[in-house]
Amino acid sequence: MKSDIAKFIEAARFAAKKHTGQTRKGADAEPYINHPLEVANLLANVGKIEDFDVLIAALLHDTVEDCGVKKEEIAELFGETVAGYVSEVTDDKSLPKARRKELQIEHAPALSRGAKQIKLADKISNIADIINSPPAGWSSQRKIEYVEWGEKVVAGLRGANPKLEKRFDELTEKARLKFQ
Ligand code: NDP
Ligand code: ZN
């Protein structure tokens, strides 16, 4: 039986390998793995979450959507609970982007508490990136639209983790001041 920390570091290594060659959309093109690491960091150090299934799922949260990893592989390596959280935060890429964005808003209230916490940290990480390292070519208008959409998703996640919600609110306030 592996320890929680052994599984956690294995998940970091697995995600790093799967995201090989992928970069964030910011001007400095950081390695993509910086984002799942930041999501896990926010959960542990802002959200004060100690549930390793949630922390491990955070590291893996974009591997199904962006790297073609199968849910079954995650279940085999990291367990059904982790695989369930990753599935819950994975968009159906066969749908058009606008529909996927609507569905995130619609589905948010029905997510499990663990998936809500991961999604909150994901939105915090992405909005922080839009403030500090925005995708090349995005107008202020597009940045504001992203923040407003994020607020609609997060409306359905509230109650899952007040500390993360506070961080989200501080960040959206900062974004508003910067981009409006
Ligand atoms: P995208 O989905 O194209 O990009 C945002 C996603 O990219 C994030 O959710 C994040 O996903 C990932 N990402 C990677 N690097 C970064 C980074 N440095 N900073 C932030 N996110 C990063 O954006 P949208 O299509 O959602 O566009 C935002 C809004 O703009 C929408 O509401 C849309 O309607 C509008 N829009 C406006 C256009 C215009 O020209 N004015 C054109 C198209 C859309 P992950 O966590 O999965 O990595
Ligand atoms: Zn993400």
Short mmCIF file of C-alpha atoms and ligand atoms in Angstrom, two decimals:
data_model
loop_
_atom_site.label_atom_id
_atom_site.label_comp_id
_atom_site.label_asym_id
_atom_site.label_seq_id
_atom_site.Cartn_x
_atom_site.Cartn_y
_atom_site.Cartn_z
CA MET A 1 0.00 0.00 0.00
CA LYS A 2 1.54 3.33 -1.07
CA SER A 3 1.55 6.31 1.28
CA ASP A 4 -0.45 9.43 0.40
CA ILE A 5 2.71 11.42 -0.23
CA ALA A 6 4.12 8.68 -2.48
CA LYS A 7 0.91 8.75 -4.57
CA PHE A 8 0.94 12.55 -4.62
CA ILE A 9 4.47 12.79 -6.02
CA GLU A 10 3.71 9.99 -8.48
CA ALA A 11 0.72 12.00 -9.71
CA ALA A 12 2.89 15.11 -10.14
CA ARG A 13 5.36 13.07 -12.18
CA PHE A 14 2.56 11.44 -14.22
CA ALA A 15 0.98 14.84 -15.01
CA ALA A 16 4.37 16.40 -15.88
CA LYS A 17 5.06 13.58 -18.32
CA LYS A 18 1.59 13.82 -19.92
CA HIS A 19 1.80 17.61 -20.30
CA THR A 20 5.27 17.37 -21.92
CA GLY A 21 5.66 19.98 -24.65
CA GLN A 22 2.53 21.91 -23.61
CA THR A 23 2.85 25.50 -22.52
CA ARG A 24 0.54 28.05 -20.91
CA LYS A 25 -0.83 30.76 -23.16
CA GLY A 26 0.96 33.63 -21.38
CA ALA A 27 3.73 35.63 -23.05
CA ASP A 28 6.40 33.78 -21.04
CA ALA A 29 5.02 30.39 -22.22
CA GLU A 30 5.50 28.67 -18.87
CA PRO A 31 5.46 24.86 -18.86
CA TYR A 32 1.83 23.73 -18.60
CA ILE A 33 2.55 21.66 -15.47
CA ASN A 34 3.00 24.92 -13.51
CA HIS A 35 -0.80 25.29 -13.62
CA PRO A 36 -1.86 21.93 -12.07
CA LEU A 37 0.92 22.42 -9.49
CA GLU A 38 -0.52 25.86 -8.66
CA VAL A 39 -4.04 24.40 -8.38
CA ALA A 40 -2.81 21.78 -5.88
CA ASN A 41 -0.81 24.50 -4.07
CA LEU A 42 -3.90 26.72 -3.72
CA LEU A 43 -5.94 23.81 -2.36
CA ALA A 44 -3.31 22.88 0.24
CA ASN A 45 -2.05 26.32 1.27
CA VAL A 46 -5.06 28.62 0.78
CA GLY A 47 -7.95 26.15 1.06
CA LYS A 48 -6.13 24.20 3.82
CA ILE A 49 -7.31 20.95 2.25
CA GLU A 50 -5.62 17.81 3.56
CA ASP A 51 -7.63 15.25 1.59
CA PHE A 52 -5.04 13.62 -0.68
CA ASP A 53 -7.66 12.40 -3.16
CA VAL A 54 -8.56 16.05 -3.83
CA LEU A 55 -4.90 17.16 -3.98
CA ILE A 56 -3.94 14.31 -6.32
CA ALA A 57 -6.95 14.96 -8.57
CA ALA A 58 -5.86 18.62 -8.75
CA LEU A 59 -2.49 17.57 -10.17
CA LEU A 60 -4.27 15.40 -12.75
CA HIS A 61 -7.23 17.70 -13.46
CA ASP A 62 -6.32 18.61 -17.06
CA THR A 63 -4.78 15.28 -18.16
CA VAL A 64 -8.03 13.80 -19.53
CA GLU A 65 -9.16 17.03 -21.23
CA ASP A 66 -5.81 18.12 -22.64
CA CYS A 67 -3.64 14.97 -22.90
CA GLY A 68 -6.11 12.26 -23.88
CA VAL A 69 -5.55 10.25 -20.68
CA LYS A 70 -8.40 7.79 -20.03
CA LYS A 71 -10.40 7.90 -16.81
CA GLU A 72 -9.73 4.15 -16.44
CA GLU A 73 -5.97 4.71 -16.37
CA ILE A 74 -6.34 7.28 -13.58
CA ALA A 75 -8.65 4.91 -11.68
CA GLU A 76 -6.12 2.09 -11.99
CA LEU A 77 -3.16 4.18 -10.87
CA PHE A 78 -4.75 6.53 -8.33
CA GLY A 79 -8.14 5.04 -7.42
CA GLU A 80 -11.80 5.56 -8.30
CA THR A 81 -12.29 8.61 -6.07
CA VAL A 82 -9.47 10.52 -7.78
CA ALA A 83 -10.68 9.41 -11.23
CA GLY A 84 -14.21 10.55 -10.31
CA TYR A 85 -13.01 14.06 -9.36
CA VAL A 86 -10.99 14.39 -12.58
CA SER A 87 -14.02 13.32 -14.65
CA GLU A 88 -16.23 15.81 -12.87
CA VAL A 89 -13.95 18.71 -13.85
CA THR A 90 -13.38 17.51 -17.43
CA ASP A 91 -15.27 19.21 -20.27
CA ASP A 92 -16.79 17.16 -23.09
CA LYS A 93 -14.54 18.25 -25.93
CA SER A 94 -16.95 16.92 -28.58
CA LEU A 95 -19.19 19.92 -27.80
CA PRO A 96 -18.65 23.42 -29.20
CA LYS A 97 -16.69 25.72 -26.88
CA ALA A 98 -19.60 28.08 -26.13
CA ARG A 99 -21.78 25.13 -25.05
CA ARG A 100 -18.96 23.76 -22.87
CA LYS A 101 -18.73 27.10 -21.14
CA GLU A 102 -22.50 27.21 -20.52
CA LEU A 103 -22.42 23.66 -19.17
CA GLN A 104 -19.70 24.55 -16.65
CA ILE A 105 -22.08 27.15 -15.22
CA GLU A 106 -25.04 24.73 -15.26
CA HIS A 107 -23.18 21.76 -13.78
CA ALA A 108 -21.26 23.60 -11.02
CA PRO A 109 -23.92 23.36 -8.26
CA ALA A 110 -24.26 19.57 -8.64
CA LEU A 111 -20.53 18.76 -8.41
CA SER A 112 -19.18 16.89 -5.38
CA ARG A 113 -17.51 19.06 -2.72
CA GLY A 114 -14.04 17.86 -3.78
CA ALA A 115 -14.69 18.70 -7.45
CA LYS A 116 -16.07 22.11 -6.45
CA GLN A 117 -12.88 22.85 -4.52
CA ILE A 118 -10.71 21.83 -7.50
CA LYS A 119 -12.77 23.96 -9.88
CA LEU A 120 -12.52 26.95 -7.56
CA ALA A 121 -8.73 26.65 -7.43
CA ASP A 122 -8.64 26.16 -11.22
CA LYS A 123 -10.55 29.42 -11.77
CA ILE A 124 -8.31 31.24 -9.26
CA SER A 125 -5.19 30.01 -11.07
CA ASN A 126 -6.52 30.99 -14.50
CA ILE A 127 -7.68 34.45 -13.42
CA ALA A 128 -4.35 35.06 -11.64
CA ASP A 129 -2.65 34.12 -14.90
CA ILE A 130 -4.88 36.52 -16.83
CA ILE A 131 -3.76 39.29 -14.45
CA ASN A 132 -0.05 38.38 -14.30
CA SER A 133 0.68 36.46 -17.50
CA PRO A 134 -2.24 36.90 -19.89
CA PRO A 135 -2.70 34.97 -23.13
CA ALA A 136 -1.04 36.84 -25.99
CA GLY A 137 -3.40 39.02 -27.97
CA TRP A 138 -6.27 39.11 -25.47
CA SER A 139 -7.97 42.51 -25.30
CA SER A 140 -9.11 43.94 -21.94
CA GLN A 141 -12.65 43.12 -23.07
CA ARG A 142 -11.81 39.46 -23.53
CA LYS A 143 -10.10 39.34 -20.14
CA ILE A 144 -13.18 40.88 -18.51
CA GLU A 145 -15.45 38.40 -20.29
CA TYR A 146 -13.36 35.53 -18.94
CA VAL A 147 -13.53 36.91 -15.38
CA GLU A 148 -17.32 37.40 -15.66
CA TRP A 149 -17.78 33.85 -16.92
CA GLY A 150 -15.57 32.59 -14.07
CA GLU A 151 -17.79 34.44 -11.58
CA LYS A 152 -20.86 32.67 -12.98
CA VAL A 153 -19.21 29.26 -12.60
CA VAL A 154 -18.02 30.11 -9.08
CA ALA A 155 -21.54 31.23 -8.07
CA GLY A 156 -22.47 27.54 -8.29
CA LEU A 157 -19.46 26.42 -6.24
CA ARG A 158 -19.95 28.64 -3.20
CA GLY A 159 -20.02 27.01 0.21
CA ALA A 160 -17.41 24.43 -0.78
CA ASN A 161 -14.43 26.36 0.66
CA PRO A 162 -14.80 29.93 2.05
CA LYS A 163 -11.01 30.52 2.11
CA LEU A 164 -10.72 29.81 -1.62
CA GLU A 165 -13.87 31.83 -2.30
CA LYS A 166 -12.31 34.81 -0.49
CA ARG A 167 -9.16 34.50 -2.61
CA PHE A 168 -11.32 34.31 -5.75
CA ASP A 169 -13.25 37.45 -4.75
CA GLU A 170 -10.03 39.39 -4.03
CA LEU A 171 -8.66 38.38 -7.40
CA THR A 172 -11.76 39.28 -9.43
CA GLU A 173 -11.79 42.68 -7.70
CA LYS A 174 -8.15 43.17 -8.72
CA ALA A 175 -8.96 42.08 -12.30
CA ARG A 176 -11.88 44.52 -12.49
CA LEU A 177 -9.73 47.43 -11.34
CA LYS A 178 -7.01 46.49 -13.80
CA PHE A 179 -9.09 45.80 -16.91
CA GLN A 180 -12.08 48.16 -16.67
P1 NDP B 1 -9.96 30.18 -23.72
O1 NDP B 1 -10.71 28.97 -23.31
O2 NDP B 1 -9.49 30.31 -25.12
O3 NDP B 1 -8.70 30.37 -22.80
C1 NDP B 1 -8.79 30.32 -21.42
C2 NDP B 1 -8.34 28.95 -20.94
O4 NDP B 1 -7.00 28.72 -21.36
C3 NDP B 1 -8.32 28.90 -19.44
O5 NDP B 1 -9.57 28.46 -18.97
C4 NDP B 1 -7.18 27.93 -19.14
O6 NDP B 1 -7.74 26.62 -19.17
C5 NDP B 1 -6.23 28.09 -20.34
N1 NDP B 1 -5.02 28.92 -20.16
C6 NDP B 1 -3.78 28.58 -20.58
N2 NDP B 1 -2.91 29.55 -20.35
C7 NDP B 1 -3.57 30.55 -19.73
C8 NDP B 1 -3.17 31.82 -19.24
N3 NDP B 1 -1.91 32.28 -19.33
N4 NDP B 1 -4.11 32.63 -18.67
C9 NDP B 1 -5.37 32.18 -18.58
N5 NDP B 1 -5.83 30.98 -19.04
C10 NDP B 1 -4.92 30.16 -19.62
O7 NDP B 1 -10.77 31.48 -23.35
P2 NDP B 1 -12.27 31.76 -23.63
O8 NDP B 1 -12.69 31.17 -24.91
O9 NDP B 1 -13.00 31.43 -22.39
O10 NDP B 1 -12.30 33.33 -23.80
C11 NDP B 1 -12.62 34.21 -22.73
C12 NDP B 1 -13.86 35.02 -23.05
O11 NDP B 1 -13.62 35.80 -24.19
C13 NDP B 1 -15.07 34.16 -23.33
O12 NDP B 1 -16.10 34.54 -22.47
C14 NDP B 1 -15.41 34.40 -24.79
O13 NDP B 1 -16.81 34.59 -24.98
C15 NDP B 1 -14.69 35.66 -25.12
N6 NDP B 1 -14.08 35.63 -26.42
C16 NDP B 1 -13.75 36.80 -26.95
C17 NDP B 1 -13.12 36.86 -28.14
C18 NDP B 1 -12.71 38.17 -28.65
O14 NDP B 1 -11.94 38.23 -29.56
N7 NDP B 1 -13.17 39.25 -28.02
C19 NDP B 1 -12.83 35.65 -28.93
C20 NDP B 1 -13.18 34.44 -28.27
C21 NDP B 1 -13.79 34.45 -27.05
P3 NDP B 1 -7.10 25.36 -18.37
O15 NDP B 1 -7.35 25.49 -16.92
O16 NDP B 1 -7.87 24.21 -18.97
O17 NDP B 1 -5.66 25.38 -18.73
ZN ZN B 2 -7.00 23.84 -15.34
#
